[in-house]
XYZ file of C-alpha atoms in Angstrom:
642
model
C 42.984 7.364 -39.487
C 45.743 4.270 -38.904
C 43.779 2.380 -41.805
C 44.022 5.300 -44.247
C 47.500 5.781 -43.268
C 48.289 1.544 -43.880
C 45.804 1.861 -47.071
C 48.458 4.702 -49.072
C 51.605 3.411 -47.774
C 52.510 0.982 -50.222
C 51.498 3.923 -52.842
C 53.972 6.518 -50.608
C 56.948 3.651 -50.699
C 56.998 3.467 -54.457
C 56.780 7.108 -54.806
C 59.788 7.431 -52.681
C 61.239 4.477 -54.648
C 60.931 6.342 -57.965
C 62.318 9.454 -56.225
C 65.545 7.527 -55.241
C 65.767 5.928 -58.755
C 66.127 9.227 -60.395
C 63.057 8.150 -62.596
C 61.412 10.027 -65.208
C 57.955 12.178 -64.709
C 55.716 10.318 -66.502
C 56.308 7.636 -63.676
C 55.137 9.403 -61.103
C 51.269 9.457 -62.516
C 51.652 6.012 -62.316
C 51.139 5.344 -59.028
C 47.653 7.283 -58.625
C 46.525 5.802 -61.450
C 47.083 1.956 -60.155
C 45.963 3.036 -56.849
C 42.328 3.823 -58.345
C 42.373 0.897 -60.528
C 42.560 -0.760 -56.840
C 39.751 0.981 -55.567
C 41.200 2.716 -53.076
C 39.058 5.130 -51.149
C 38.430 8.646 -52.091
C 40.398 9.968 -49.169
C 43.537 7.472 -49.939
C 43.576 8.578 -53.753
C 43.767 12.621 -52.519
C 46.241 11.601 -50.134
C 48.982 9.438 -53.156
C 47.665 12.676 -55.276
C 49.137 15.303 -52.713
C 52.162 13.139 -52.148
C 52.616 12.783 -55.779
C 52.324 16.402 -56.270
C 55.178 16.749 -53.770
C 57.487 13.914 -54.864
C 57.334 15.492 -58.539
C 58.417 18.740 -56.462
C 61.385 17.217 -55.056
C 62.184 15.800 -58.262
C 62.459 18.597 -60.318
C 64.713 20.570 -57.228
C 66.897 17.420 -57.505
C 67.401 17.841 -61.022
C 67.541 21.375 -61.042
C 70.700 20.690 -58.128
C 71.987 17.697 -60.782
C 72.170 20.411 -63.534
C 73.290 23.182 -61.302
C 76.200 20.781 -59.923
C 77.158 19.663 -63.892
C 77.272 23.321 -64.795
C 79.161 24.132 -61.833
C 80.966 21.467 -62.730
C 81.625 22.424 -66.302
C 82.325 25.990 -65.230
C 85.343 25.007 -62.922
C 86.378 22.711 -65.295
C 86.812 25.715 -67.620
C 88.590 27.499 -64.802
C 91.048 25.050 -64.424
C 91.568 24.916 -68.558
C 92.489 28.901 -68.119
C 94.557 28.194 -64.836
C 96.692 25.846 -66.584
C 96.721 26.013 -70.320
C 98.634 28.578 -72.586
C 97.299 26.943 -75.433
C 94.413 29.534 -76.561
C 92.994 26.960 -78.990
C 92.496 24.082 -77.100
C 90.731 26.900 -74.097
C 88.187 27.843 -76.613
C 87.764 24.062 -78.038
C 87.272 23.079 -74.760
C 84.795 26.199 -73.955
C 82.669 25.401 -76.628
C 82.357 21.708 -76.646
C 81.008 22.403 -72.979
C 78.781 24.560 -74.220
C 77.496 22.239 -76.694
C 77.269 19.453 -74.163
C 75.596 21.216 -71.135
C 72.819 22.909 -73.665
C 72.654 19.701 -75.218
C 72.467 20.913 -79.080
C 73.905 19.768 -81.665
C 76.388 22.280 -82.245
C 78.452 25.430 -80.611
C 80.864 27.729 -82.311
C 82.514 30.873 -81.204
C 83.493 33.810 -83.760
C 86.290 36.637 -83.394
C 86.634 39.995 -85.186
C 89.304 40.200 -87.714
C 90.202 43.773 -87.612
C 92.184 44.120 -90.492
C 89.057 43.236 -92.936
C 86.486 44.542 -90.697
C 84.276 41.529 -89.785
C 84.187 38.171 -87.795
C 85.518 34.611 -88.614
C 84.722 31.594 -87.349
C 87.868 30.828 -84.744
C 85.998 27.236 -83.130
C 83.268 25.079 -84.076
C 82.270 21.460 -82.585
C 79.834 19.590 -84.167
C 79.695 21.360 -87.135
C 79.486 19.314 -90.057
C 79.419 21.802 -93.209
C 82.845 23.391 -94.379
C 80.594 26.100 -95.851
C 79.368 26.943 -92.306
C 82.816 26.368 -91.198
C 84.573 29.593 -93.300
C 81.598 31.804 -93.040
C 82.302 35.325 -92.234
C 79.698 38.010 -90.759
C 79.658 41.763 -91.395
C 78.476 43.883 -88.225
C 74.989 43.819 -88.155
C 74.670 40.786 -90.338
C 72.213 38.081 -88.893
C 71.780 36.912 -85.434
C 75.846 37.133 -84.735
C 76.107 40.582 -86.193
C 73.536 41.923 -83.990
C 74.626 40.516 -80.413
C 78.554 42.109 -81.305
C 76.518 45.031 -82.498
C 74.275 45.663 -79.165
C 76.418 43.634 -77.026
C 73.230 41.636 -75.923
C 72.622 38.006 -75.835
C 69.824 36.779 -78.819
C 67.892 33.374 -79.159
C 65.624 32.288 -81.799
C 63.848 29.304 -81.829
C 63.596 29.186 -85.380
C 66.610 31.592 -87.244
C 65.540 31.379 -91.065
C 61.748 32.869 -89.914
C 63.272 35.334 -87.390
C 62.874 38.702 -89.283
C 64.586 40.414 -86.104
C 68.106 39.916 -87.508
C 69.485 40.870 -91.196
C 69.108 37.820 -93.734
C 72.266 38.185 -95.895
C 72.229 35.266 -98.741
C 76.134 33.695 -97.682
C 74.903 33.852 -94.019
C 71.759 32.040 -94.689
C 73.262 29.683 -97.572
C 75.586 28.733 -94.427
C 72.955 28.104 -92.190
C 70.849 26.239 -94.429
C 74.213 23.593 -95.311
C 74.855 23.099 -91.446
C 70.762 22.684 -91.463
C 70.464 25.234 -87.702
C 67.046 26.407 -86.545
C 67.300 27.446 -83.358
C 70.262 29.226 -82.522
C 71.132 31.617 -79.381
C 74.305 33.837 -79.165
C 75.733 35.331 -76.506
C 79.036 38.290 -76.699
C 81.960 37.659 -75.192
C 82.496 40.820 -73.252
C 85.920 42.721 -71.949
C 84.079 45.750 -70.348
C 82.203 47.199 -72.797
C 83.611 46.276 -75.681
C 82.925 43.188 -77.111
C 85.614 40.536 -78.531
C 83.468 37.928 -80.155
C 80.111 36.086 -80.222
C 79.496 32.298 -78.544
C 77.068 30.614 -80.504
C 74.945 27.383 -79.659
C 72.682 25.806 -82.308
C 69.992 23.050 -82.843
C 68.750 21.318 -86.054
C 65.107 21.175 -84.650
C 62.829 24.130 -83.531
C 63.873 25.156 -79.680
C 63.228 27.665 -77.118
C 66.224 28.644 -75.434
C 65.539 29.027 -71.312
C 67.085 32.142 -69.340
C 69.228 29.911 -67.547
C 70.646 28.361 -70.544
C 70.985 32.154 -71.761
C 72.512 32.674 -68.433
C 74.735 29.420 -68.792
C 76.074 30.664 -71.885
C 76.636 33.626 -71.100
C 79.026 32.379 -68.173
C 80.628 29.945 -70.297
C 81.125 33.453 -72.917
C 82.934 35.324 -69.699
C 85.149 32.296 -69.411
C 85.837 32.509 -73.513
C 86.497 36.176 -73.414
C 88.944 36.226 -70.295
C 90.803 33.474 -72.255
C 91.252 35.561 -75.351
C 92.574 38.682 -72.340
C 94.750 36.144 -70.949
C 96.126 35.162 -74.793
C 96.182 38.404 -75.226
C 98.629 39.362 -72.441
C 100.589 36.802 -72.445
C 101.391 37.564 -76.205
C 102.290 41.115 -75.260
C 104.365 40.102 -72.411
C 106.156 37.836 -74.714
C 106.722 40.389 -76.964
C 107.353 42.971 -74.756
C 110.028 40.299 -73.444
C 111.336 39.659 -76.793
C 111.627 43.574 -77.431
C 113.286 43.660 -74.108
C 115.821 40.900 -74.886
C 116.182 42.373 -78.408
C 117.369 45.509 -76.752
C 119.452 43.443 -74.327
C 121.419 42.417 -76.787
C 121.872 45.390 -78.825
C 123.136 46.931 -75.782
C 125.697 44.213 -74.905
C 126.748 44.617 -78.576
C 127.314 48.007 -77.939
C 128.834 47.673 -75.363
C 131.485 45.241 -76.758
C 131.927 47.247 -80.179
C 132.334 50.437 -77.626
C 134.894 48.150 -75.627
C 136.927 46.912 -78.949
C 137.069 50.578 -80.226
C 138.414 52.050 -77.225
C 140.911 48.820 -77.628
C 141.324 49.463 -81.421
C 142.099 52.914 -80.595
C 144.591 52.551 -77.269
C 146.181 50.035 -80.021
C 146.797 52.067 -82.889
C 148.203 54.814 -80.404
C 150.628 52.878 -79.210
C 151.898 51.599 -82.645
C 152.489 54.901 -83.578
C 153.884 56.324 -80.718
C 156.057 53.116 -81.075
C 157.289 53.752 -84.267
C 155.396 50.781 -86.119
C 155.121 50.266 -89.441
C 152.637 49.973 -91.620
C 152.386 45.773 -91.513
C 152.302 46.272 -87.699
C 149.133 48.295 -88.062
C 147.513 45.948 -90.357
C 148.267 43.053 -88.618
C 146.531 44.783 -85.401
C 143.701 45.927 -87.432
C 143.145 42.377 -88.666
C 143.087 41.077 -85.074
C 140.645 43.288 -83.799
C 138.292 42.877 -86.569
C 138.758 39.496 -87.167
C 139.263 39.488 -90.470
C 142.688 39.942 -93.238
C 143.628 43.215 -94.126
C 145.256 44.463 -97.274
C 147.788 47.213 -97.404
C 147.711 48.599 -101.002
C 149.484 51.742 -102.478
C 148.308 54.611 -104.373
C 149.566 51.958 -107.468
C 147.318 49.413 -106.344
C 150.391 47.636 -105.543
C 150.767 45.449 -101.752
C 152.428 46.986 -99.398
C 150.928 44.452 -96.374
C 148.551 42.042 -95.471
C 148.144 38.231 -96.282
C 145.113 39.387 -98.721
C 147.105 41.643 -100.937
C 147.766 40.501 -104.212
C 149.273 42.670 -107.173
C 146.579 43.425 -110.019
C 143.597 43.108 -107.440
C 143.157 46.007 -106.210
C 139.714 47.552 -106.328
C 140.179 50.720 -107.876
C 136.278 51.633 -108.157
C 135.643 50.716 -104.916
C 139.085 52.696 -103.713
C 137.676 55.858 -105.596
C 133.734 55.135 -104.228
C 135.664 55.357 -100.846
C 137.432 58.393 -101.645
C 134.719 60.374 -102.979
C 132.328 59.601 -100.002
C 135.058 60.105 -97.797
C 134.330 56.546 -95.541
C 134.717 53.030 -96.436
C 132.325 51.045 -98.569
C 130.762 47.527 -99.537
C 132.542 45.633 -102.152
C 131.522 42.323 -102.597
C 132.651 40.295 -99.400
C 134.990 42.771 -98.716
C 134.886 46.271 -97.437
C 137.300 49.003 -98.513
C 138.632 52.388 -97.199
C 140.545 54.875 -99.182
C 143.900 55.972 -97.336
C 143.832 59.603 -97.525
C 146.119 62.572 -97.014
C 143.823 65.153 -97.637
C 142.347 65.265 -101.278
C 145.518 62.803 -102.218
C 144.889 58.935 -102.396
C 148.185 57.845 -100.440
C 146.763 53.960 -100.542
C 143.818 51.304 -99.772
C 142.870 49.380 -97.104
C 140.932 46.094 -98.232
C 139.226 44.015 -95.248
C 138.288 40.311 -96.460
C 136.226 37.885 -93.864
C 133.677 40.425 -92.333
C 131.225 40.949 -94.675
C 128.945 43.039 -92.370
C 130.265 45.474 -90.345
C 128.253 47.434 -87.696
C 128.937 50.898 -87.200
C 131.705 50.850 -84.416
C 133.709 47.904 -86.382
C 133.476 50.152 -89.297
C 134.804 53.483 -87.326
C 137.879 51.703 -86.539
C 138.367 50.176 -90.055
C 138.252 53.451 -90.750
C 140.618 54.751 -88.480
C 142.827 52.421 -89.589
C 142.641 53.874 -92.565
C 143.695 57.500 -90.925
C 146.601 55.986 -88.946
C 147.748 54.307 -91.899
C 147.646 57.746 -94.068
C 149.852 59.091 -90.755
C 152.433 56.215 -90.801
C 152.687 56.489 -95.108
C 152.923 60.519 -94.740
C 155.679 60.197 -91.909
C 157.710 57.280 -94.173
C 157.266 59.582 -97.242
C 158.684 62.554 -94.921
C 161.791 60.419 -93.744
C 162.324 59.115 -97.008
C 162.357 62.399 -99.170
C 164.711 64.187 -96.173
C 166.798 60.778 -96.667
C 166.602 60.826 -100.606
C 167.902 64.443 -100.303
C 170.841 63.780 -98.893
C 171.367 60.524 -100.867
C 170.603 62.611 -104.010
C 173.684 64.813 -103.259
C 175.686 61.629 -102.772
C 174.367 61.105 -106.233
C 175.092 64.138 -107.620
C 178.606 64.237 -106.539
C 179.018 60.592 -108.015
C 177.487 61.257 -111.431
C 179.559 64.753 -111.897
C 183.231 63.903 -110.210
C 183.597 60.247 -109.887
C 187.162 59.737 -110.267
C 188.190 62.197 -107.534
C 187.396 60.385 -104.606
C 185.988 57.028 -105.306
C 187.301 55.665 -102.235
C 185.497 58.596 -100.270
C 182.225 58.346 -102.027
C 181.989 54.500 -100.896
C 182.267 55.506 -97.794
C 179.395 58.599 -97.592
C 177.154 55.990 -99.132
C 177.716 53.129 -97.026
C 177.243 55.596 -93.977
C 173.847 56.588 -95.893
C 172.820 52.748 -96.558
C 174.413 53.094 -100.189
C 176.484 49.953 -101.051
C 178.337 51.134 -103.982
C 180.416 48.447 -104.309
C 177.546 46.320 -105.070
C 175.668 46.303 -108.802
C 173.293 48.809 -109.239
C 171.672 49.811 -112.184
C 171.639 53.615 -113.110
C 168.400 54.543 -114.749
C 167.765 57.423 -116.554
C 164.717 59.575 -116.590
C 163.005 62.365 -119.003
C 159.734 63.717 -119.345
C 158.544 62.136 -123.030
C 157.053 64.609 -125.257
C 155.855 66.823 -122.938
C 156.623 70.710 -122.978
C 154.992 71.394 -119.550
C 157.660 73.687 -117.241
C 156.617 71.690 -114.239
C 157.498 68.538 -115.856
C 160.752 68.003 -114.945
C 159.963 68.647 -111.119
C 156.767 66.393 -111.158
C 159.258 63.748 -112.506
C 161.732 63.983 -109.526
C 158.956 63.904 -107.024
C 157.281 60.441 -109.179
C 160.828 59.020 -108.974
C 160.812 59.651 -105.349
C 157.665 57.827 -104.792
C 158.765 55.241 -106.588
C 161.653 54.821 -104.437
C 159.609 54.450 -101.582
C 160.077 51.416 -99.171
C 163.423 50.654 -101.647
C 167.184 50.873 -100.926
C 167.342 53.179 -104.265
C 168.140 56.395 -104.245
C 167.549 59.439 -107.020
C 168.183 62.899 -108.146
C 167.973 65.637 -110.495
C 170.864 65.831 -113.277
C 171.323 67.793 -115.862
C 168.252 67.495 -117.836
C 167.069 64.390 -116.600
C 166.377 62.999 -113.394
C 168.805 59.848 -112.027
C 167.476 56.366 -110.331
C 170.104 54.384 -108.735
C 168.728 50.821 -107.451
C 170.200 47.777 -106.243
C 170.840 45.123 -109.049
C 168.591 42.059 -108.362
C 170.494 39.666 -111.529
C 173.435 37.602 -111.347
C 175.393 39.297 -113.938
C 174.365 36.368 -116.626
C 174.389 36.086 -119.611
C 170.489 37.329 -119.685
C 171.275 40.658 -118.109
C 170.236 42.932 -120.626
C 166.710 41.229 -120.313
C 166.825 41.855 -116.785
C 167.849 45.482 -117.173
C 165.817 45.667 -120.400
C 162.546 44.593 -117.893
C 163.851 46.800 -114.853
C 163.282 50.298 -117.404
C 160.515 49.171 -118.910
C 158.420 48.467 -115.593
C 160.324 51.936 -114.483
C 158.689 53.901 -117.258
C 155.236 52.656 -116.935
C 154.827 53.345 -113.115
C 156.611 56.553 -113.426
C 154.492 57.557 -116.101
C 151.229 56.683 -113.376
C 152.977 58.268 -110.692
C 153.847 61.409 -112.949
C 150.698 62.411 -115.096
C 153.103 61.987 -118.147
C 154.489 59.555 -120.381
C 158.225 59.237 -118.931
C 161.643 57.736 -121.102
C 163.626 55.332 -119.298
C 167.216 54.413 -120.200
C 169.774 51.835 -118.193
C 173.381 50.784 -119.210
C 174.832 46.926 -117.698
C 174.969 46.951 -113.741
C 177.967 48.826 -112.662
C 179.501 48.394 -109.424
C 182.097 51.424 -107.884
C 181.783 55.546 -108.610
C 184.090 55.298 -112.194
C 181.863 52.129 -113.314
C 178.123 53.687 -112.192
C 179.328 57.137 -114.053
C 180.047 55.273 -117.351
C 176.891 53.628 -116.537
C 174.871 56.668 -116.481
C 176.100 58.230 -119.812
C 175.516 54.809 -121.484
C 172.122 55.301 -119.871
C 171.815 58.653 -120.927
C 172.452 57.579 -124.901
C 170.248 54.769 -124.714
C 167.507 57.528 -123.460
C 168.221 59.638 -126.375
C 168.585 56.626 -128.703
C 164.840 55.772 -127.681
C 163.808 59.555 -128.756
C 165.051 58.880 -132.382
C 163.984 55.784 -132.725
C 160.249 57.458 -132.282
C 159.852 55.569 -128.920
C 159.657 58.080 -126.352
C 157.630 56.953 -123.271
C 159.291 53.508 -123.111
C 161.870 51.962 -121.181
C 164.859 50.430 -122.613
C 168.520 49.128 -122.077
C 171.846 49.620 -123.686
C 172.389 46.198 -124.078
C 168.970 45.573 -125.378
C 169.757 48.436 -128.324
C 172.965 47.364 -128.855
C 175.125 49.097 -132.046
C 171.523 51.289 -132.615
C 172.672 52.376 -129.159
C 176.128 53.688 -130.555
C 174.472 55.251 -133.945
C 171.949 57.193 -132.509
C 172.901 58.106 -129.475
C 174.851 61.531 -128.768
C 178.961 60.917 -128.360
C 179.107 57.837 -130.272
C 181.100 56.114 -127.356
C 182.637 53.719 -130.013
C 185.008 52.653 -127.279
C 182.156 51.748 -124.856
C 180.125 50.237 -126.931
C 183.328 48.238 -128.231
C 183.739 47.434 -124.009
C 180.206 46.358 -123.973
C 179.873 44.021 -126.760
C 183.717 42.499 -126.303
C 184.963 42.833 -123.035
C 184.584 39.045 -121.745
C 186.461 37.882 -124.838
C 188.779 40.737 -124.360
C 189.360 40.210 -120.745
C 190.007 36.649 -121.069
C 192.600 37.095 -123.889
C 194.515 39.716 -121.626
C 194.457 37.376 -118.355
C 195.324 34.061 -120.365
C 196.985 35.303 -123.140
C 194.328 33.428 -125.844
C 193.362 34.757 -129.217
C 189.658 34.416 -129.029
C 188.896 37.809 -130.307
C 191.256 36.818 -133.367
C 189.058 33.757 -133.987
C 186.278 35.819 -133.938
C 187.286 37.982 -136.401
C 188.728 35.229 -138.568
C 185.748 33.451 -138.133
C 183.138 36.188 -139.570
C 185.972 37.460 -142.391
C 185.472 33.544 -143.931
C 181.783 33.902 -143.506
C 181.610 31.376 -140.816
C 183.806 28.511 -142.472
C 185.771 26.303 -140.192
C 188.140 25.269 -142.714
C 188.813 28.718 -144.137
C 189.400 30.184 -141.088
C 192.019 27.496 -139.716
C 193.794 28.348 -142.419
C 193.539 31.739 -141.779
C 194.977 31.426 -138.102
C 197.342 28.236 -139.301
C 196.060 26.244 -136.848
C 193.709 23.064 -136.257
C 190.115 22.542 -137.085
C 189.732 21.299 -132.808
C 191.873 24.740 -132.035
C 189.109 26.558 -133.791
C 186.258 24.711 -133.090
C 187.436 24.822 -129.223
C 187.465 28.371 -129.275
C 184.649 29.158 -130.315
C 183.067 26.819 -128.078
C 185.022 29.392 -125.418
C 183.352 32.223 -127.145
C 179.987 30.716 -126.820
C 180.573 30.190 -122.853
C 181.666 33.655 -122.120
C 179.011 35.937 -124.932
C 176.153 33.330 -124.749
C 174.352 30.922 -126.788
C 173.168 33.366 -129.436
C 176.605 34.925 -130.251
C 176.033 33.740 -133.537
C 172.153 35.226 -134.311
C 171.500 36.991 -136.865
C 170.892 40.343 -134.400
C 174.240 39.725 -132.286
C 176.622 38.354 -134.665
C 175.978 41.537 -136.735
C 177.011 43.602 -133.165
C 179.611 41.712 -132.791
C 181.067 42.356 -136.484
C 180.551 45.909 -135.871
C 182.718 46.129 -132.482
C 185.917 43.738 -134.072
C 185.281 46.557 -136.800
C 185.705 49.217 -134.823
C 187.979 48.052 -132.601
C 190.444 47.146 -135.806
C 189.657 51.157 -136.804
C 190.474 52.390 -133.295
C 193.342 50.621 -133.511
C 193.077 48.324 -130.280
């Protein structure tokens, strides 16, 4: 028994030898087959055969335990992918190329459903070669994919293009054929019952797929589809976040424009009860919404705010505003009608906010209220004010010469400085036959006067403007009064519905002078009528002798006042003869020589004076237009006797 024992072991060493070398099957067989090439005994060979028999049993548990510790290894590999990543891709690259690797084929790909056209895509391939293969979609049912998302079972085939279990569809096979797969197995990736895609693994060569490379797969598919879960919540929680923060911040926004309104409000409260005016309010308004705000009136003229600008206002926008009753878009600007009821007292233009959300916009439009508040309680004041200014007026224009001292005095106690110039315009509907006319007029004048130091009233059959005299008292002060009626008639005309007449005399300063002011007023209004001009403005000055011709009363010895009375004046307070000259002058047709002889005096005398004449009447005494006014007045002065 010893010598059968010493007779195999050599045989039993290199079988354990092999064993411990990892070597490959076919190695094993070896070592019987040398030991009867020896000639060993009958009872030596059955022993090496038995031990051979149970060395090639150990070897294939060993391997089995190599593979079972590389898939185990694979597998928590994976695990640790999912633990850590958050990239989704680079999972499922990973996931597959493991899949690829532990099978040992030549390729793996995974596919996903793509809901909104109703089949699966290709989301990862490795290995893959063929870009047709690559972009190959599957309908439901459609070859061996189709069918494992269809019964949510794994498939194999050892050979795909002669496996008439699946449906042949000519893309899915044209596919196969470029990537050049037989054998392919697929296995669903599974979230309970449903399924959420297919893992594929594929050879180029005829295989049969074992169950526990079905089962491998399948494990690896588990790992795949709790990826896609994890993906899947994590993109909902970072929506749901998102949403979350979204309303997070609307809520703090609403919360501030909730804060600045309740500020915007206490503010504009207190400027009223304070007695602001209406710059105050803009200013605030501006603050609060940081942006400029525009005061305009019903005019389109600027009554406040660094944005205001005559000419710009924007009337469309203005009557949009009105007509929807809030404030609207226009341009970069937003702008809100100031109303008093169904009457447009003004606008309110905000520049530098171009969007507005709703609470900024309810207190631009509140402003818009206060502001119609502040303008009604100014109009209120001013028309009580104008009242009693207008019977100042009144008393003025009827009696002023029987207490000029004591009608300075009411009006400086009203604000009134009649010792200043003022210019006395006078008013009448033009052309119009409407009763109402004349009372539409006095309430247009009064808006006019609004926010002014002027005053006005009803007289006769006109209605009466007194305002402050802005000229020097120039020689260019008919222009200025001339400009003064005209811009008079035109806004009183917008203000009234109507075309309106305007006529002014020179500034006047005292009750006796503003009187004779109005009734050189009141001609030049009636001149205007004649002269087929009604619905214009115009000065006395500016008509000149037309003035005296047409006008009712022919004041000859006003208009003689008007057109003389610096060379007349001087004469009387130096004792010159400048108004001699003058006349001289024009009798010889404007000869220096004839007109020194005329006066007996020297060429210089005349030349001097005249130069006098040109300092005190202006540098077109001698046009055409004036000289022919002035020949007129020496005229009638000579008739009158003066």
């Amino acid at each position: 028994m010893n010598d059968l024992h010493s007779s195999s072991a050599p045989a039993l060493r290199r079988l354990l030898d092999l064993l411990a070398s990892g070597a490959a099957t076919e190695d094993f067989a070896d070592v019987l087959a040398d030991a009867r090439r020896q000639g060993a005994p009958a009872a030596v060979l059955s022993e090496i055969d038995d031990a051979t028999w149970q060395a090639l049993r150990v070897h294939r548990t060993m391997r089995q335990h190599r593979r079972r510790e590389a898939e185990l290894t694979a597998l928590f590999d994976t695990a640790g992918d999912l633990a850590a990543s958050r990239d989704l891709d680079a999972v499922l690259q990973a996931i597959v190329r493991r899949a690829r690797m532990l099978l040992g084929t030549d390729t793996a790909y995974l596919t996903l459903p793509d809901e909104a056209a109703g089949d699966t895509y290709m989301r990862v391939t490795d290995g893959s070669v063929s870009v047709l293969f690559q972009t190959l979609r599957l309908s439901l049912g459609d070859g061996l994919g189709g069918l494992v998302a269809q019964t949510a079972r794994p498939y194999a085939t050892p050979d795909y293009r002669a496996d008439d279990r699946f449906h042949h569809t000519g893309s899915i096979d044209a596919g196969v054929l470029d990537e050049g797969l037989v054998a392919i197995i697929g296995v669903p990736l599974l979230l309970g019952d449903r399924v959420i895609g297919v893992l594929f693994a594929a050879d180029r060569s005829p295989r049969a797929f074992s169950p526990d490379e079905v089962a491998l797969l399948c494990t690896l598919a588990a790992h795949a589809a709790i990826a896609l879960d994890t993906a899947k919540s994590l993109a909902d929680a970072r929506a749901a976040l998102t949403e979350l923060n979204s309303a997070n911040e609307l809520i703090r926004a609403h919360s501030a424009a909730v804060q600045r309104a309740e500020r915007g409000h206490d503010r504009l409260t207190d400027l009223v009860l304070r007695g602001a005016e209406v710059p105050d309010v803009a200013a605030a308004v501006a603050a609060l919404l940081g942006g400029g705000i525009a005061v305009l009136d019903a005019e389109g003229e600027p009554l406040a705010g660094p944005a205001a600008a005559p000419g710009t206002g924007p009337a469309e926008a203005a009557a949009a505003s009105r007509a929807e009753g809030r404030s609207v878009r226009h341009g970069e600007a937003w702008v809100c009608a100031v109303l008093a009821g169904q009457e447009q007292l003004g606008t309110l233009v905000l520049r530098g906010r171009p969007d507005l959300d709703d609470a900024d916009r309810r207190l631009f439009e509140r402003a818009g209220v206060v502001t119609a508040l502040l303008l009604l309680l100014r109009r209120s004041v001013a028309e009580t004010e104008n009242r009693v200014r207008g019977e100042l007026l009144a008393d003025l224009l009827t009696a002023p010469d029987r207490d000029p001292a004591g009608l300075t005095a009411r009006g400086r106690r009203l604000g009134v400085d009649l010792g200043r110039p003022h210019l006395v315009l006078v008013a009448e509907p033009g052309d119009v036959r409407d009763a109402g006319a004349h009372s539409r007029l006095a309430g247009a004048a009064g808006r006019y006067l609004f926010g002014s130091r002027g005053i006005s009233a009803e007289h006769g059959e006109a209605v009466v403007l007194l305002v402050p005299d802005g000229g020097d008292g120039g020689p260019g002060e008919g222009d200025a009064a001339q400009r003064v009626a005209g811009q008079a008639a035109e806004r009183l005309a917008r203000l009234a519905g109507f075309p309106v007449t305007v006529g002014t005399g020179r500034p006047a300063a005292g009750p006796v002078a503003l009187a004779a002011a109005y009734a050189e007023g009141l001609r030049c209004v009636r001149a205007l009528r004649v002269l087929g001009r009604s619905g214009e403005g115009g000065s006395a000055r500016a008509l000149g002798f037309l003035g005296v011709l047409l006008g009712d009363g022919h004041d000859v010895a006003g208009f003689v006042r008007a057109t003389l009375g610096p060379l007349l004046e001087y004469d009387a307070r130096r004792g010159t003869e400048l108004v001699r000259t003058l006349r001289a002058y024009f009798d010889c047709g404007g000869s220096l020589t004839r007109a020194k002889d005329e006066l007996h005096v020297h060429v210089n005398t005349v030349v001097q004076r005249l130069d006098r004449v040109e300092v005190l009447l202006g540098r077109d005494w001698n046009g055409p237009e004036r000289s022919l006014e002035l020949q007129l007045a020496l005229r009638l002065q000579l008739l009158s006797g003066r």
